[in-house]
Amino acid sequence: MGDPVNVAEAVGRTLAVLGVRGVFGVVGSGNFHVTNALVAHGARFVAARHEGGAATMADAYARVSGTVAVLSVHQGPGLTNAMTGVAEAAKSRTPLVVLAGEATDVRSNFHIDQDALARAVGAVPMRISSAADAVEETVAALRTARRERRTVLLNLPLDVQATTVEPQPAPADAADRAAREAAGTPQGEAEAASGEGSGAPGEAVVPGEADVARLVRLLAGARRPVFVAGRGARHARHELEELAARTGALLATSAVARGLFRGSPWDLDVSGGFATPLAAELIRDADLVVGWGCALNMWTTRHGTLIGERAAVVQVDVDERAIGAHRQVALGVVGDTAATARAVTAALRPAGGAVARRDRRAPELARRIRAEGRWRDVPYADESGGGRIDPRTLTIALDDLLPVERIVAVDSGNFMGYPSMFLDVPDEQGFCFTQAFQSIGLGLATAIGAALARPDRLPVAALGDGGALMSAAELETVVRLGLPMVVVVYDDEAYGAEVHHFGPHGHSLDLVRFPPADLAAVARGHGFDAVTVTHPSELAGVAAWLNGPRDRPLLVHAKVTRDHPSWWLEEAFKGH
Ligand SMILES: Cc1ncc(C[n+]2csc(CCOP(=O)(O)OP(=O)(O)O)c2C)c(N)n1
Ligand SMILES: [Mg+2]
């Protein structure tokens, strides 16, 4: 393998040879060599302007590409800057390797306890301990990320980095095998950390026969079954649709799996705070709810209210610990979602037998789902006026204007339901929801990472004014990368979530309101095109951008009405 290289180079080369392609970060002295080696061996490095942005870009890239991503940061502050994004990734079980320089000398300004930091947010601390073990330890870190769907911190102590690795010919078959493993498809999509489902494919966990038989019996006896698919079912659309067709089940998803059943006449879209009135009615009416790779947590069940009192609840999950973690279940099946659905379908009597299509799949219901199944079909009174646009009107208009082949990323805040509910997505890869840590400020970087994983789709970042300004450093990254992105800012000149949380109790709101900021000018300063929308007629500027060369990204600065909280926020407050 040629000349001796130092440990940093060996680590970077190993990761690249094993198939890592997406690398994000901010380069300092402690990660300079490792990052250069990654690039030299075929990885793409994306420079962010803040490590927080880089972490979330890597997270989103891993989720959408289905491969392990790498985050590369400087020792100490490089890592602390990244920690919010690392926490989101860890809670979401995103397969991610964080490469961080490490100052082990306690007298160094950069010294902190990096292991403790990783552990505190649920990431797995690992370390390159010596030149002799560097390659093996790198492979182990990648394997943990991939196989266990963990976010791994691979510490690179500065003194060890500088030592020399003797050339060792990598056996071709081992490299091949490892490369397949690393570049594999862990469908790393994530739901809330709080244990939202798991169940990535790979080594599919086969369910026990007795459990399959129990689930067959429950499905055979149910008149109105509903399936709720989560992160762990994102690879199982086909199998779940087939089983649903045999049992008459209706199909819903948790927020992170939004779009999974798009195109099915039985698709109820999201179960939870974002559910349409029709979806809520049908899920509440179910006599059997089966969560597939879905934790059925307080968000997905609206604090339990979406599950009828007499409904039997079943959970299928690859992780035994996820079963019953959020609510009691009548049956827990430990198994991969696709493998379990296949086994249950095979065990059912042939179509046309006792377990034929159920009454819930009547043509009348399909007609209702067609007519009332989307939020934009629910009548509302447009409150636009006085220089502000109703966010529903804004989002419906954008839904009409923007190409269907889109990938939507949503930040946190009062506004977040509008894009999550009124912007349609083509499939489960059209929605990237980094909300396991409920942090504001991740939406823009999420859109960047997702856009790089799906360059064929128009990326749409939906942000509040607070989240937009918190992450504004990455506007330049969007421009520099030449991404044809649409950033929509729902500007209420406030931390609206806090205004609506505390306003009704008579508290002063001075600390959570802000004077108007010209966000269109901020965006133009970074090289964006921008339009300010205070009235529906101004959306013509968006149409003009879409018709044009799209050689710069577009920021839509929407001044939105702000008289009352969104209904999903009122719902969410119950969880505080
Ligand atoms: C990093 C972080 N800081 C603070 C909060 C608390 N918080 C939740 S929503 C919110 C306001 C967000 O404001 P904005 O982005 O303008 O959206 P809006 O609520 O106004 O729609 C804040 C401060 C948080 N969730 N995450
Ligand atoms: Mg706001």
Coordinates of N, CA and C and ligand atoms in Angstrom, one line a residue, residues 84 412-416 438-440 463-468 470 490 492 494-498, ligand 1:
T84 N -25.5 20.0 19.5 CA -27.0 19.9 19.3 C -27.3 19.0 18.1
S412 N -38.3 23.7 13.8 CA -39.2 23.7 14.9 C -39.8 25.0 15.2
G413 N -41.0 25.1 15.8 CA -41.6 26.3 16.1 C -43.1 26.3 15.9
N414 N -43.8 27.3 16.3 CA -45.3 27.4 16.1 C -45.7 27.1 14.6
F415 N -44.8 27.6 13.7 CA -45.2 27.5 12.3 C -45.1 26.1 11.7
M416 N -44.4 25.2 12.4 CA -43.9 24.0 11.8 C -45.0 23.1 11.1
Q438 N -36.1 18.2 19.3 CA -37.0 19.4 19.3 C -36.2 20.7 19.4
S439 N -35.1 20.8 18.7 CA -34.3 22.0 18.6 C -34.8 22.9 17.5
I440 N -34.8 24.2 17.7 CA -34.9 25.1 16.6 C -33.5 25.3 16.0
L463 N -38.8 27.4 7.6 CA -38.2 27.9 8.9 C -39.1 29.0 9.5
G464 N -39.0 29.1 10.8 CA -39.5 30.3 11.4 C -38.4 31.4 11.4
D465 N -38.8 32.6 11.7 CA -37.8 33.7 11.7 C -36.7 33.4 12.8
G466 N -37.1 32.9 13.9 CA -36.1 32.6 14.9 C -35.1 31.5 14.5
G467 N -35.6 30.4 13.9 CA -34.7 29.3 13.5 C -33.9 29.8 12.3
A468 N -34.5 30.6 11.4 CA -33.7 31.1 10.3 C -32.5 32.0 10.7
M470 N -31.1 31.9 13.6 CA -30.1 31.1 14.4 C -29.2 30.3 13.4
Y490 N -41.4 31.7 7.7 CA -42.7 32.1 8.2 C -42.3 33.1 9.3
D492 N -43.1 35.8 11.9 CA -44.1 36.5 12.8 C -43.4 37.4 13.8
A494 N -41.2 37.0 16.0 CA -41.3 36.5 17.4 C -40.8 35.1 17.5
Y495 N -40.5 34.7 18.7 CA -40.5 33.2 19.0 C -42.0 32.9 19.3
G496 N -42.7 32.7 18.2 CA -44.1 32.5 18.3 C -44.6 31.4 19.3
A497 N -43.8 30.3 19.3 CA -44.2 29.2 20.2 C -44.3 29.8 21.6
E498 N -43.3 30.6 22.0 CA -43.3 31.1 23.4 C -44.4 32.2 23.6
Ligands
LIG1 C1 -32.2 25.4 20.4 C2 -33.5 25.8 21.0 N1 -33.6 26.9 21.7 C3 -34.8 27.3 22.2 C4 -35.9 26.5 22.0 C5 -37.3 26.9 22.5 N2 -38.1 27.3 21.4 C6 -39.0 26.4 20.9 S1 -39.9 27.1 19.6 C7 -39.1 28.6 19.8 C8 -39.4 29.7 18.9 C9 -39.0 29.6 17.5 O1 -39.2 30.8 16.8 P1 -39.4 30.8 15.3 O2 -38.3 30.0 14.6 O3 -39.6 32.2 14.8 O4 -40.8 30.0 15.0 P2 -42.2 30.4 15.5 O5 -42.5 29.7 16.8 O6 -42.2 31.9 15.7 O7 -43.2 29.9 14.5 C10 -38.1 28.5 20.8 C11 -37.3 29.6 21.2 C12 -35.7 25.3 21.3 N3 -36.7 24.4 21.1 N4 -34.5 24.9 20.8

